[in-house]
XYZ file of C-alpha atoms in Angstrom:
310
model
C 0.000 0.000 0.000
C 1.509 3.392 -0.919
C 1.950 5.086 2.436
C 1.866 8.841 2.857
C 4.813 9.361 5.214
C 6.975 12.302 6.144
C 9.817 12.369 3.662
C 12.647 11.944 6.188
C 11.116 9.182 8.331
C 13.929 6.566 8.681
C 11.606 3.729 7.625
C 11.206 5.263 4.150
C 14.818 4.752 3.089
C 15.122 1.386 4.840
C 12.113 -0.033 2.989
C 13.008 1.472 -0.373
C 16.165 -0.642 -0.200
C 13.882 -3.682 0.233
C 11.962 -2.602 -2.920
C 8.862 -1.934 -0.825
C 6.707 0.887 -2.155
C 6.366 3.821 0.194
C 5.356 7.316 -0.785
C 6.586 10.514 0.804
C 4.233 13.414 1.508
C 5.353 15.424 -1.559
C 4.344 12.729 -4.029
C 1.145 11.912 -2.119
C -0.013 15.514 -2.444
C -0.162 15.040 -6.224
C -2.799 12.266 -5.989
C -6.370 13.571 -5.907
C -7.920 10.888 -3.673
C -8.909 10.600 -0.027
C -6.305 8.387 1.618
C -7.171 6.051 4.448
C -6.076 7.640 7.692
C -4.323 5.279 10.124
C -2.798 6.242 13.455
C -0.250 4.112 15.338
C 0.039 4.447 19.102
C 3.590 3.170 19.411
C 4.329 1.984 22.945
C 7.335 -0.173 22.050
C 10.745 0.951 23.354
C 12.539 0.766 19.980
C 10.286 3.190 18.117
C 12.118 3.241 14.784
C 12.277 -0.567 14.602
C 8.527 -0.855 15.257
C 7.757 1.905 12.759
C 9.687 0.048 10.080
C 8.058 -3.303 10.875
C 4.557 -1.831 10.643
C 5.194 0.256 7.532
C 6.567 -2.854 5.819
C 3.258 -4.659 6.429
C 0.949 -1.745 5.671
C 2.482 -1.140 2.246
C 1.992 -2.653 -1.225
C -1.660 -2.028 -2.119
C -3.317 0.260 -4.692
C -4.826 2.370 -1.902
C -3.072 5.284 -0.306
C -2.679 5.427 3.472
C -1.835 8.506 5.481
C 0.018 7.313 8.570
C 0.341 9.240 11.835
C 2.299 8.212 14.918
C 0.967 8.978 18.395
C 2.824 8.957 21.697
C 1.890 9.109 25.332
C 2.038 12.686 26.571
C 5.020 13.532 28.756
C 6.626 10.072 28.375
C 10.103 10.254 26.853
C 11.369 6.859 25.622
C 14.936 5.956 26.542
C 15.850 4.243 23.272
C 14.679 6.784 20.694
C 16.214 10.247 20.081
C 14.066 13.085 21.380
C 14.464 14.808 18.002
C 12.787 11.841 16.304
C 9.863 11.958 18.716
C 9.407 15.703 18.242
C 9.466 15.450 14.454
C 7.321 12.381 13.822
C 5.046 11.878 16.851
C 1.928 13.673 18.042
C 0.359 13.875 21.473
C -3.213 12.684 21.833
C -4.303 16.228 22.707
C -3.339 17.404 19.227
C -5.425 14.771 17.365
C -8.310 14.074 19.745
C -10.778 15.902 17.490
C -9.615 13.990 14.385
C -11.081 10.811 12.896
C -9.143 7.807 11.624
C -10.118 4.878 9.450
C -7.817 2.581 11.406
C -5.662 2.521 14.520
C -2.892 0.183 15.682
C -1.845 0.023 19.330
C 1.460 -1.786 19.861
C 2.752 -3.855 22.726
C 4.692 -2.322 25.617
C 7.363 -3.557 28.072
C 5.046 -3.244 31.103
C 3.180 -6.546 30.989
C 4.353 -7.769 34.401
C 2.839 -4.702 36.071
C -0.774 -4.387 37.091
C -2.610 -2.306 34.517
C -3.483 0.359 37.061
C 0.192 0.683 38.063
C 1.311 1.651 34.550
C 2.113 5.378 34.704
C 0.132 6.192 31.550
C -2.845 3.906 32.206
C -5.312 6.748 32.708
C -4.323 8.402 29.428
C -4.452 5.053 27.655
C -8.018 4.445 28.837
C -9.039 7.814 27.417
C -7.453 6.912 24.066
C -9.147 3.501 24.040
C -12.548 5.099 24.699
C -11.904 7.787 22.072
C -11.188 5.105 19.459
C -14.741 3.786 19.717
C -16.161 7.033 18.348
C -13.249 8.247 16.199
C -11.815 5.083 14.567
C -13.459 2.529 12.261
C -11.321 -0.459 13.361
C -8.546 -0.786 15.938
C -5.896 -3.507 15.981
C -4.472 -4.192 19.454
C -1.130 -6.042 19.588
C 0.388 -8.108 22.447
C 0.221 -6.119 25.724
C -2.181 -3.657 24.102
C -4.501 -6.601 23.361
C -4.414 -7.588 27.020
C -4.973 -3.965 28.051
C -7.903 -3.492 25.669
C -9.563 -6.733 26.705
C -9.184 -5.802 30.365
C -10.401 -2.221 29.953
C -13.438 -2.940 27.772
C -14.423 -6.452 28.873
C -12.776 -7.141 32.238
C -10.634 -10.010 30.899
C -7.685 -10.601 33.287
C -4.105 -11.504 32.419
C -2.032 -14.161 34.170
C 1.674 -14.465 34.879
C 3.389 -17.297 33.006
C 5.900 -19.561 34.783
C 8.423 -18.738 32.052
C 8.509 -16.309 29.148
C 6.528 -17.512 26.118
C 9.251 -16.985 23.559
C 9.481 -18.337 20.034
C 7.479 -19.234 16.925
C 4.287 -21.229 17.492
C 1.719 -22.969 15.312
C -1.875 -21.661 15.321
C -5.250 -22.686 13.978
C -8.481 -20.824 13.154
C -11.816 -21.327 14.891
C -13.738 -19.706 12.020
C -11.638 -20.112 8.848
C -14.225 -18.389 6.630
C -13.963 -15.113 8.497
C -12.574 -12.297 6.343
C -9.578 -11.656 8.590
C -8.381 -15.166 7.636
C -8.832 -14.796 3.861
C -5.994 -16.700 2.197
C -4.653 -18.273 5.420
C -3.397 -21.852 5.498
C -5.052 -24.295 7.914
C -2.077 -23.868 10.232
C 0.091 -20.762 10.470
C 2.959 -19.502 12.589
C 3.259 -16.432 14.809
C 6.115 -15.047 16.953
C 5.375 -14.598 20.655
C 7.439 -12.811 23.281
C 5.590 -12.266 26.553
C 5.530 -13.062 30.274
C 1.739 -13.078 30.664
C -1.295 -14.594 28.970
C -5.046 -14.337 28.621
C -7.097 -17.524 28.849
C -9.750 -18.923 26.567
C -12.228 -19.562 29.395
C -12.233 -15.847 30.244
C -12.806 -14.905 26.599
C -15.677 -17.384 26.318
C -17.407 -15.887 29.373
C -17.929 -12.592 27.515
C -20.739 -12.742 24.930
C -19.399 -9.650 23.138
C -16.092 -11.393 22.373
C -15.436 -13.965 19.671
C -12.413 -16.252 20.036
C -10.902 -16.522 16.555
C -7.557 -18.300 16.808
C -5.561 -20.364 19.294
C -2.361 -22.348 19.662
C -1.812 -25.560 21.619
C 1.529 -24.153 22.786
C 0.887 -20.408 22.986
C -2.810 -20.286 23.945
C -5.169 -17.535 22.803
C -3.929 -15.649 19.749
C -6.815 -13.628 18.323
C -10.174 -12.363 19.543
C -12.654 -9.947 18.008
C -15.382 -7.641 19.232
C -18.005 -5.409 17.656
C -17.855 -7.232 14.332
C -14.209 -6.357 13.781
C -14.122 -2.790 15.045
C -11.816 -4.207 17.735
C -9.328 -6.994 16.961
C -6.978 -8.274 19.657
C -3.856 -10.318 18.830
C -1.493 -11.598 21.516
C 1.526 -12.307 19.304
C 3.922 -10.223 17.252
C 3.132 -10.999 13.632
C 4.875 -7.762 12.679
C 8.289 -8.917 13.917
C 11.150 -8.915 11.424
C 13.299 -12.073 11.060
C 15.945 -11.056 13.623
C 13.787 -9.488 16.345
C 13.596 -12.577 18.567
C 17.339 -13.110 18.112
C 18.037 -9.541 19.224
C 15.771 -10.006 22.268
C 17.506 -13.286 23.139
C 20.996 -11.751 22.956
C 19.853 -8.668 24.901
C 18.376 -10.726 27.755
C 21.444 -12.966 27.926
C 23.735 -9.952 28.150
C 21.588 -8.587 30.981
C 21.846 -11.908 32.815
C 18.093 -12.475 32.665
C 16.628 -15.995 32.691
C 15.923 -16.647 29.014
C 15.647 -19.825 26.970
C 16.494 -20.184 23.297
C 13.391 -19.050 21.351
C 11.390 -22.138 20.448
C 11.027 -23.277 16.833
C 13.094 -20.314 15.661
C 16.716 -21.110 14.846
C 17.569 -23.840 12.393
C 18.203 -26.957 14.518
C 17.812 -24.739 17.621
C 21.322 -23.418 17.031
C 21.647 -19.674 17.850
C 24.692 -19.464 15.585
C 22.477 -20.287 12.597
C 19.952 -17.913 11.004
C 16.273 -18.089 11.987
C 13.789 -20.014 9.867
C 11.172 -17.421 8.873
C 7.735 -19.074 8.764
C 5.393 -16.217 9.682
C 5.966 -13.613 6.954
C 3.143 -14.795 4.653
C 0.638 -14.882 7.519
C 1.722 -11.454 8.730
C 1.207 -9.849 5.328
C -2.226 -11.455 4.951
C -3.261 -10.391 8.448
C -2.524 -6.708 7.904
C -3.795 -6.687 4.309
C -7.072 -8.341 5.322
C -7.522 -5.980 8.252
C -6.966 -2.924 6.080
C -9.204 -4.195 3.277
C -12.146 -5.851 5.028
C -12.310 -4.056 8.367
C -11.008 -0.586 7.478
C -11.364 0.299 3.786
C -14.638 -1.527 3.101
C -16.315 -0.372 6.316
C -15.196 3.210 6.776
C -17.586 5.964 5.607
C -16.664 8.226 2.696
C -17.015 11.271 4.938
C -14.592 10.365 7.687
C -16.380 12.325 10.399
C -19.339 9.927 9.976
C -17.284 7.362 11.899
C -18.906 8.769 15.031
C -22.228 7.335 13.820
C -20.953 3.813 13.109
C -22.322 0.937 15.160
C -20.847 -2.543 15.342
C -19.876 -3.944 11.955
């Protein structure tokens, strides 16, 4: 999908080298169409890495997308230059009167804390509530999925005895659903988390539909409001080396970490990872944008406030 991005965003040059089509704001201004508006609330510590991963998956479609990045007000990340945040990120206060066709909320390194103990929890709840009247469909990833399920539906999270870390096989509970268009019967997803949500808690909530699970990794995907809210517990957006980088980082910090499961060839960290999730990841984001954003959003974007469940 041609993405309308600021010309000097680092992801633009990185992805051009991969022959992925991205469009800077100058070229986009020459196209007389209404682009889809998508906002990313990026809570991950390595902002530029996450930006690049998401732009890679949101690209390569005939439609034009105008992408904004949102940050938590007053929270300065330690691993991203302040100049980058000032140039490319907006506070919620500056966009709270805007409407977006889609929103993505990323994971965050706070999953072992109680939700209410997260310093920006109150602001996050306001953003979540705002999305219901200002966004056609929101995709919640990893910790954000747990946070959204807890905030809207009271679904708890549980501490795992050890970090769920690796590539795991998943199946679909409703393979004819549009989010799964083109999926194989079994597909792989990266996971990297210390907590989980449980299927029995999802099934207790009539408003939630459990879409996908894994024998090893548990709940993967749930949906609410006909697709206006989609919750995924894994990291389909991860690039090939992300789990490797996390593994090396945790080892260097002396943290208890096992070799990521089903990831390295022959479980040998000196060998490259076997990438088995890229096709699924591209289908997931393409299907979300097509069936739950583009085909459902009103022509006049402000009419989003009048949308009910899809």
